[in-house]
Coordinates of C-alpha atoms and ligand atoms in Angstrom, one line a residue:
M1308 CA 11.0 55.7 -33.3
L1309 CA 11.8 55.0 -29.7
P1310 CA 11.3 51.6 -28.3
A1311 CA 8.3 51.3 -25.9
P1312 CA 9.4 51.8 -22.3
R1313 CA 10.5 48.5 -20.8
G1314 CA 9.7 47.3 -17.3
P1315 CA 7.6 48.8 -14.5
P1316 CA 7.2 52.6 -14.3
I1317 CA 10.2 54.1 -12.4
L1318 CA 8.1 56.7 -10.8
H1319 CA 4.5 57.0 -9.7
H1320 CA 3.0 60.3 -10.5
E1321 CA 1.7 61.2 -13.9
V1322 CA 4.3 63.6 -15.2
N1323 CA 7.0 61.1 -14.4
R1324 CA 5.2 58.2 -16.1
V1325 CA 4.4 60.3 -19.2
Q1326 CA 7.6 62.3 -19.5
I1327 CA 10.5 61.2 -17.4
Q1328 CA 10.3 57.5 -18.1
P1329 CA 10.3 57.8 -21.9
A1330 CA 13.1 60.4 -21.7
S1331 CA 15.2 58.1 -19.6
Y1332 CA 14.8 55.2 -22.1
A1333 CA 15.7 57.5 -25.0
F1334 CA 19.3 57.6 -24.0
Q1335 CA 21.8 54.7 -24.2
L1336 CA 22.0 53.9 -20.5
T1337 CA 23.3 50.7 -18.9
G1338 CA 20.7 48.7 -17.1
E1339 CA 17.0 49.3 -16.5
P1340 CA 16.0 52.5 -14.6
I1341 CA 14.6 51.6 -11.2
S1342 CA 14.5 54.9 -9.4
C1343 CA 14.4 58.6 -10.1
Q1344 CA 14.7 61.5 -7.7
E1345 CA 14.6 65.2 -8.1
F1346 CA 18.1 66.4 -7.8
G1347 CA 20.1 69.6 -7.3
H1348 CA 19.1 73.2 -6.6
G1349 CA 19.3 75.0 -10.0
H1350 CA 16.9 77.8 -10.7
I1351 CA 16.4 77.1 -14.4
N1352 CA 16.4 73.5 -15.6
T1353 CA 14.7 70.6 -13.9
T1354 CA 17.0 67.9 -12.9
Y1355 CA 16.6 64.2 -11.8
K1356 CA 19.0 61.5 -10.8
I1357 CA 18.2 58.1 -12.4
T1358 CA 19.5 54.9 -10.9
T1359 CA 19.4 51.6 -12.9
D1360 CA 19.3 48.0 -11.7
T1361 CA 23.0 47.6 -12.6
G1362 CA 23.8 50.4 -10.0
N1363 CA 24.7 53.0 -12.7
E1364 CA 23.6 56.5 -12.0
Y1365 CA 22.7 59.3 -14.4
V1366 CA 21.6 62.9 -14.3
L1367 CA 18.6 63.6 -16.5
Q1368 CA 17.7 67.3 -17.2
R1369 CA 14.8 69.0 -18.9
I1370 CA 16.1 72.1 -20.6
N1371 CA 14.1 75.2 -19.8
Q1372 CA 13.1 76.7 -23.2
Y1373 CA 11.8 79.9 -21.7
V1374 CA 15.5 80.7 -20.9
F1375 CA 17.2 78.7 -23.7
H1376 CA 15.6 79.2 -27.1
D1377 CA 17.7 76.7 -29.1
P1378 CA 18.5 73.5 -27.1
V1379 CA 20.0 71.8 -30.1
R1380 CA 22.7 74.4 -30.5
L1381 CA 23.1 74.6 -26.8
M1382 CA 23.9 70.9 -26.7
A1383 CA 26.3 71.3 -29.6
N1384 CA 28.2 73.8 -27.5
A1385 CA 28.1 71.6 -24.4
S1386 CA 29.3 68.5 -26.2
A1387 CA 32.0 70.3 -28.1
V1388 CA 33.4 71.7 -24.8
T1389 CA 33.2 68.4 -23.0
D1390 CA 34.9 66.6 -25.9
F1391 CA 37.7 69.2 -25.9
I1392 CA 38.2 68.8 -22.1
R1393 CA 38.1 65.0 -22.2
A1394 CA 41.0 65.0 -24.7
R1395 CA 43.1 66.9 -22.1
V1396 CA 42.5 65.0 -18.9
S1397 CA 43.6 61.6 -17.8
D1398 CA 40.8 60.7 -15.4
P1399 CA 37.5 60.5 -17.2
R1400 CA 35.7 61.9 -14.1
L1401 CA 37.4 65.2 -14.8
A1402 CA 35.0 65.8 -17.8
L1403 CA 31.3 65.4 -18.2
H1404 CA 30.1 62.6 -20.4
F1405 CA 26.8 63.1 -22.1
L1406 CA 24.9 60.1 -23.3
P1407 CA 23.7 59.8 -26.9
T1408 CA 20.2 58.7 -27.9
A1409 CA 19.7 55.7 -30.3
E1410 CA 20.0 58.2 -33.1
G1411 CA 23.4 59.4 -31.8
L1412 CA 22.1 62.8 -30.6
F1413 CA 22.9 64.4 -27.2
Y1414 CA 19.3 65.5 -26.7
Y1415 CA 15.9 63.9 -26.9
R1416 CA 12.9 65.9 -27.9
D1417 CA 9.7 64.4 -26.5
P1418 CA 6.3 64.4 -28.0
Q1419 CA 5.3 67.4 -25.9
G1420 CA 8.2 69.3 -27.4
E1421 CA 10.4 69.3 -24.3
F1422 CA 14.1 68.8 -24.7
W1423 CA 16.1 66.4 -22.4
R1424 CA 19.7 65.5 -21.9
M1425 CA 21.5 62.9 -19.8
Y1426 CA 25.0 62.6 -18.4
E1427 CA 26.7 60.0 -16.4
F1428 CA 26.8 60.6 -12.7
V1429 CA 30.3 59.7 -11.6
G1430 CA 29.7 59.4 -7.9
G1431 CA 30.5 62.9 -6.6
F1432 CA 28.5 65.5 -4.8
C1433 CA 27.8 69.2 -5.0
L1434 CA 27.6 71.7 -2.1
D1435 CA 25.3 74.7 -1.7
A1436 CA 27.7 76.3 0.7
P1437 CA 31.4 75.5 1.4
E1438 CA 31.9 73.6 4.6
S1439 CA 35.5 74.9 4.8
P1440 CA 37.8 77.2 2.9
E1441 CA 39.4 74.1 1.5
D1442 CA 36.0 73.1 -0.2
F1443 CA 35.8 76.5 -1.8
Y1444 CA 39.5 76.5 -2.8
Q1445 CA 38.7 73.2 -4.6
S1446 CA 35.9 74.8 -6.5
A1447 CA 38.2 77.6 -7.5
L1448 CA 40.7 75.1 -8.9
A1449 CA 37.9 73.5 -10.9
F1450 CA 36.8 76.8 -12.5
G1451 CA 40.4 77.9 -12.9
R1452 CA 41.3 74.7 -14.7
F1453 CA 38.2 74.9 -16.8
Q1454 CA 39.3 78.4 -17.9
Q1455 CA 42.8 77.2 -18.5
M1456 CA 41.9 74.1 -20.5
L1457 CA 39.6 76.1 -22.8
S1458 CA 42.1 78.9 -23.4
D1459 CA 42.7 77.5 -26.9
F1460 CA 39.2 76.4 -27.6
P1461 CA 37.9 78.2 -30.8
A1462 CA 35.6 80.7 -29.1
D1463 CA 34.0 81.8 -32.4
T1464 CA 32.5 78.3 -32.9
L1465 CA 30.3 78.7 -29.8
Y1466 CA 26.7 79.7 -30.1
E1467 CA 25.6 82.5 -27.7
T1468 CA 23.0 80.6 -25.7
I1469 CA 21.9 83.9 -24.0
P1470 CA 23.0 87.0 -25.9
E1471 CA 24.3 89.8 -23.7
F1472 CA 24.2 87.4 -20.7
H1473 CA 26.6 89.4 -18.5
N1474 CA 26.2 92.7 -20.2
T1475 CA 25.3 94.6 -17.0
A1476 CA 24.5 97.8 -18.9
D1477 CA 22.0 95.9 -21.0
R1478 CA 20.6 94.4 -17.8
Y1479 CA 20.0 97.9 -16.5
R1480 CA 18.1 98.7 -19.7
Q1481 CA 15.9 95.7 -19.2
L1482 CA 15.3 96.7 -15.6
R1483 CA 14.2 100.1 -16.8
E1484 CA 11.7 98.4 -19.2
S1485 CA 10.2 96.5 -16.3
I1486 CA 10.0 99.6 -14.2
A1487 CA 8.3 101.4 -16.9
S1488 CA 5.7 98.7 -17.6
D1489 CA 5.3 97.4 -14.1
P1490 CA 3.2 94.5 -15.3
M1491 CA 2.3 93.1 -11.9
G1492 CA 1.8 96.5 -10.1
R1493 CA 4.7 95.6 -7.8
L1494 CA 6.8 98.7 -8.3
A1495 CA 5.4 100.7 -5.4
E1496 CA 6.7 98.1 -3.0
V1497 CA 10.3 98.2 -4.2
G1498 CA 11.2 101.8 -4.2
P1499 CA 14.4 101.5 -2.0
E1500 CA 15.6 98.5 -4.0
V1501 CA 15.2 100.3 -7.3
E1502 CA 17.0 103.4 -5.8
F1503 CA 19.8 101.2 -4.6
L1504 CA 20.4 99.7 -8.0
L1505 CA 20.0 102.9 -10.1
S1506 CA 22.3 104.9 -7.8
R1507 CA 25.1 102.4 -8.4
E1508 CA 24.8 102.0 -12.2
E1509 CA 28.0 103.5 -13.2
K1510 CA 30.1 101.4 -10.9
A1511 CA 28.1 98.2 -11.7
T1512 CA 28.8 98.7 -15.4
T1513 CA 32.5 99.2 -15.0
L1514 CA 33.5 95.8 -16.5
Q1515 CA 31.1 96.1 -19.5
T1516 CA 32.7 99.5 -20.2
L1517 CA 36.2 98.0 -20.0
R1518 CA 35.1 95.2 -22.2
E1519 CA 33.7 97.5 -24.8
H1520 CA 37.0 99.5 -24.8
G1521 CA 39.0 96.3 -25.4
K1522 CA 40.7 96.6 -22.1
L1523 CA 39.7 93.1 -20.9
P1524 CA 40.3 90.0 -23.0
V1525 CA 37.3 88.0 -24.0
R1526 CA 37.8 84.3 -23.2
V1527 CA 35.8 81.1 -23.2
T1528 CA 34.1 81.3 -19.8
H1529 CA 31.5 79.3 -17.9
N1530 CA 29.3 82.3 -16.8
D1531 CA 27.4 80.5 -14.0
T1532 CA 30.1 79.6 -11.5
K1533 CA 28.0 78.8 -8.5
L1534 CA 29.6 76.4 -6.1
N1535 CA 26.8 73.9 -6.7
N1536 CA 27.9 73.7 -10.3
V1537 CA 31.1 71.9 -9.2
L1538 CA 31.3 68.2 -8.6
L1539 CA 33.5 67.1 -5.7
D1540 CA 34.9 63.6 -5.1
K1541 CA 33.0 61.8 -2.3
V1542 CA 36.1 60.4 -0.6
T1543 CA 38.9 63.0 -1.2
R1544 CA 36.6 66.1 -1.5
R1545 CA 38.8 67.2 -4.3
S1546 CA 37.1 68.9 -7.2
L1547 CA 36.4 66.8 -10.3
C1548 CA 34.7 68.8 -12.9
V1549 CA 32.3 71.7 -13.4
L1550 CA 28.6 71.2 -14.4
D1551 CA 25.9 73.2 -16.0
L1552 CA 27.6 74.2 -19.3
D1553 CA 24.5 75.9 -20.7
T1554 CA 26.1 79.3 -20.5
V1555 CA 29.6 78.5 -21.7
M1556 CA 30.3 81.4 -24.1
P1557 CA 32.9 84.0 -24.9
G1558 CA 33.0 86.2 -21.7
L1559 CA 35.2 87.7 -19.0
S1560 CA 37.3 85.8 -16.5
V1561 CA 36.4 88.4 -13.8
H1562 CA 32.7 87.5 -14.2
D1563 CA 33.5 83.8 -13.6
F1564 CA 35.5 84.7 -10.5
G1565 CA 32.9 87.2 -9.3
D1566 CA 29.9 85.0 -9.6
A1567 CA 31.7 82.3 -7.6
I1568 CA 32.5 84.8 -4.8
R1569 CA 28.9 86.1 -4.8
F1570 CA 27.5 82.7 -4.1
G1571 CA 30.2 80.8 -2.2
A1572 CA 32.0 83.5 -0.1
A1573 CA 28.7 84.9 1.3
T1574 CA 27.9 84.5 5.0
A1575 CA 24.3 83.4 4.2
A1576 CA 22.3 81.7 1.5
E1577 CA 21.4 83.6 -1.7
D1578 CA 17.8 83.8 -0.5
E1579 CA 18.4 84.5 3.2
P1580 CA 15.4 86.7 4.3
D1581 CA 17.4 88.2 7.3
T1582 CA 19.7 90.6 5.4
S1583 CA 21.6 91.3 8.6
K1584 CA 23.1 87.8 8.2
M1585 CA 24.4 88.5 4.7
G1586 CA 27.9 89.7 4.1
L1587 CA 31.2 88.8 2.5
D1588 CA 33.5 86.2 4.2
L1589 CA 37.0 87.4 3.5
E1590 CA 38.6 84.1 4.5
M1591 CA 36.5 82.4 1.8
F1592 CA 37.3 85.2 -0.6
A1593 CA 41.0 84.6 -0.1
A1594 CA 40.7 80.8 -0.5
Y1595 CA 38.9 81.2 -3.8
T1596 CA 41.4 83.8 -5.0
R1597 CA 44.3 81.5 -4.3
G1598 CA 42.7 78.5 -6.1
Y1599 CA 41.6 80.5 -9.1
L1600 CA 45.0 82.3 -9.6
E1601 CA 46.9 79.0 -9.1
A1602 CA 44.8 77.2 -11.8
A1603 CA 44.0 80.0 -14.3
R1604 CA 47.5 81.0 -15.2
G1605 CA 48.1 83.8 -17.7
L1606 CA 45.5 86.3 -16.5
E1607 CA 46.4 89.8 -17.5
P1608 CA 47.3 92.4 -14.7
L1609 CA 44.0 94.3 -15.3
E1610 CA 42.0 91.1 -15.0
I1611 CA 43.7 90.4 -11.6
E1612 CA 43.2 93.9 -10.4
M1613 CA 39.5 93.7 -11.4
L1614 CA 38.7 90.6 -9.4
P1615 CA 37.1 92.4 -6.5
M1616 CA 35.1 94.4 -9.1
G1617 CA 34.0 91.1 -10.6
A1618 CA 32.6 90.0 -7.3
Y1619 CA 30.7 93.3 -6.9
V1620 CA 29.4 93.5 -10.4
M1621 CA 28.1 89.9 -10.4
T1622 CA 26.4 90.5 -7.1
M1623 CA 24.7 93.7 -8.3
E1624 CA 23.8 92.1 -11.6
V1625 CA 22.0 89.2 -10.1
A1626 CA 20.3 91.5 -7.5
L1627 CA 19.0 93.4 -10.5
R1628 CA 17.9 90.3 -12.4
F1629 CA 16.0 88.9 -9.3
L1630 CA 14.3 92.3 -8.9
K1631 CA 13.4 92.5 -12.6
D1632 CA 11.9 89.0 -12.4
Y1633 CA 9.9 90.0 -9.3
L1634 CA 8.5 93.0 -11.2
D1635 CA 7.8 90.8 -14.3
G1636 CA 5.9 88.2 -12.3
D1637 CA 8.6 85.5 -11.6
K1638 CA 8.9 84.1 -15.1
Y1639 CA 12.6 83.4 -15.3
F1640 CA 13.8 82.0 -12.0
R1641 CA 12.0 79.2 -10.3
V1642 CA 10.5 80.4 -7.0
A1643 CA 9.4 78.5 -3.9
Y1644 CA 7.1 81.2 -2.6
P1645 CA 5.5 84.4 -3.8
K1646 CA 8.2 86.9 -2.7
H1647 CA 11.2 84.6 -3.3
N1648 CA 12.8 86.8 -6.0
L1649 CA 12.4 89.9 -3.9
V1650 CA 14.0 88.2 -0.9
R1651 CA 16.8 87.0 -3.1
S1652 CA 17.3 90.5 -4.6
R1653 CA 17.4 92.1 -1.1
S1654 CA 20.0 89.5 0.2
Q1655 CA 22.2 90.2 -2.9
M1656 CA 22.0 93.9 -2.2
A1657 CA 23.1 93.4 1.4
L1658 CA 26.0 91.4 0.1
A1659 CA 27.0 94.2 -2.4
R1660 CA 26.8 96.7 0.4
D1661 CA 29.1 94.7 2.5
M1662 CA 31.5 94.4 -0.4
E1663 CA 31.6 98.2 -0.7
A1664 CA 32.7 98.3 3.0
K1665 CA 35.3 95.6 2.5
W1666 CA 36.7 96.8 -0.8
S1667 CA 40.2 97.7 0.3
E1668 CA 40.6 94.4 2.1
M1669 CA 39.5 92.5 -1.1
D1670 CA 42.1 94.6 -3.0
R1671 CA 44.8 93.8 -0.4
I1672 CA 44.1 90.1 -0.5
V1673 CA 44.1 89.9 -4.3
A1674 CA 47.4 91.8 -4.5
E1675 CA 49.1 89.7 -1.8
I1676 CA 48.0 86.4 -3.3
A1677 CA 48.9 87.5 -6.8
R1678 CA 52.4 88.5 -5.6
Q1679 CA 52.9 85.2 -3.8
I1680 CA 51.9 83.1 -6.8
G1681 CA 53.9 85.3 -9.1
Ligands
GN1_861 C1 20.8 80.6 -12.5 O1 20.8 77.5 -13.3 P1 21.4 78.0 -12.1 O2 20.5 78.0 -10.9 O3 22.8 77.4 -11.9 C2 21.2 81.6 -13.5 C3 22.4 82.3 -13.1 C4 22.2 83.0 -11.8 C5 21.8 82.0 -10.8 C6 21.4 82.7 -9.5 C7 21.0 80.5 -17.1 O4 21.8 79.6 -12.3 O5 22.8 83.3 -14.1 O6 23.4 83.7 -11.4 O7 20.6 81.3 -11.2 N1 21.4 80.9 -14.8 C8 20.8 81.4 -15.9 O8 21.4 81.7 -8.5 O9 20.2 82.4 -16.0
MG862 MG1 23.3 75.1 -11.9

């Protein structure tokens, strides 16, 4: 049994009093919680920053069970990975530190059946867009180091939190299902978008085909390498660690590279409604390529050659996922307004189109940086 919440409510509206406060007290934190703010811009879990009267800060998250069906095994993955990393770094801020509950678990299941977890907030910050190529280079180092440190992690012990997560061919199959059922009657509105995606299916499934033919090595990867999943030091702006370990699973390095480019080397936000503003920033692309190749040593020649393809495939895949969710009635990604997923999907298609136009430059940059790093 949990102790009854101590002290005054840390928040005022009902959901907070009923859910957030007991969840906060379930974990072994230092001090009494005195404030709680919504935090971050993830599309899946709900995140809060908790501050206590001793000045300690924590991140509390409610795990989205529509997306993640087994939070207990998910947390077993996340804690195994963070333990493994913690044993390899000297500065504790370079690894996440989950808090246990009184029972020694890394999750708390509340009476409503919701799952919560908490980790220490070590005083860094996250960015939704790089303010300079250096910021983006720093995030590349973080994801590259993550890849490198987990290169001897026993991949077969990881539970697949979302099976076929980056199987782009399977994503096409799922899109076709939504097109066929059109549950919200929205298909008529998205003819050009559907045509855009379907006409590029072969190219967008290149990496899945290579994976199935054993041409690309399967590694322990992060699979959600958005810039805002990297924590930077407030003072030095150097990268500390990567966050959001829900999708750490066996996967492809090129997907990790590609998703980071899609989000951080774009000239506009992921949900920019004016698609004429959306494109690929080659300077950012080069900064990330340099950081990733410096930190993730030992990539095979085909992995390096496929980095531009990784950027393209991840952009197409998420364009497809946003469109599918729009057709399905916005069940998966949190939306701020009715057509949000359609707007996101269109912006990602504009980015993919710009990548098609800049392909030879991406290839040239990758080859040049790979040659310099050796
Ligand atoms: C989701 O949770 P968040 O916002 O970091 C999604 C990613 C998408 C991304 C698009 C588990 O990431 O796959 O690329 O939104 N995560 C999951 O912004 O589906
Ligand atoms: Mg996230």
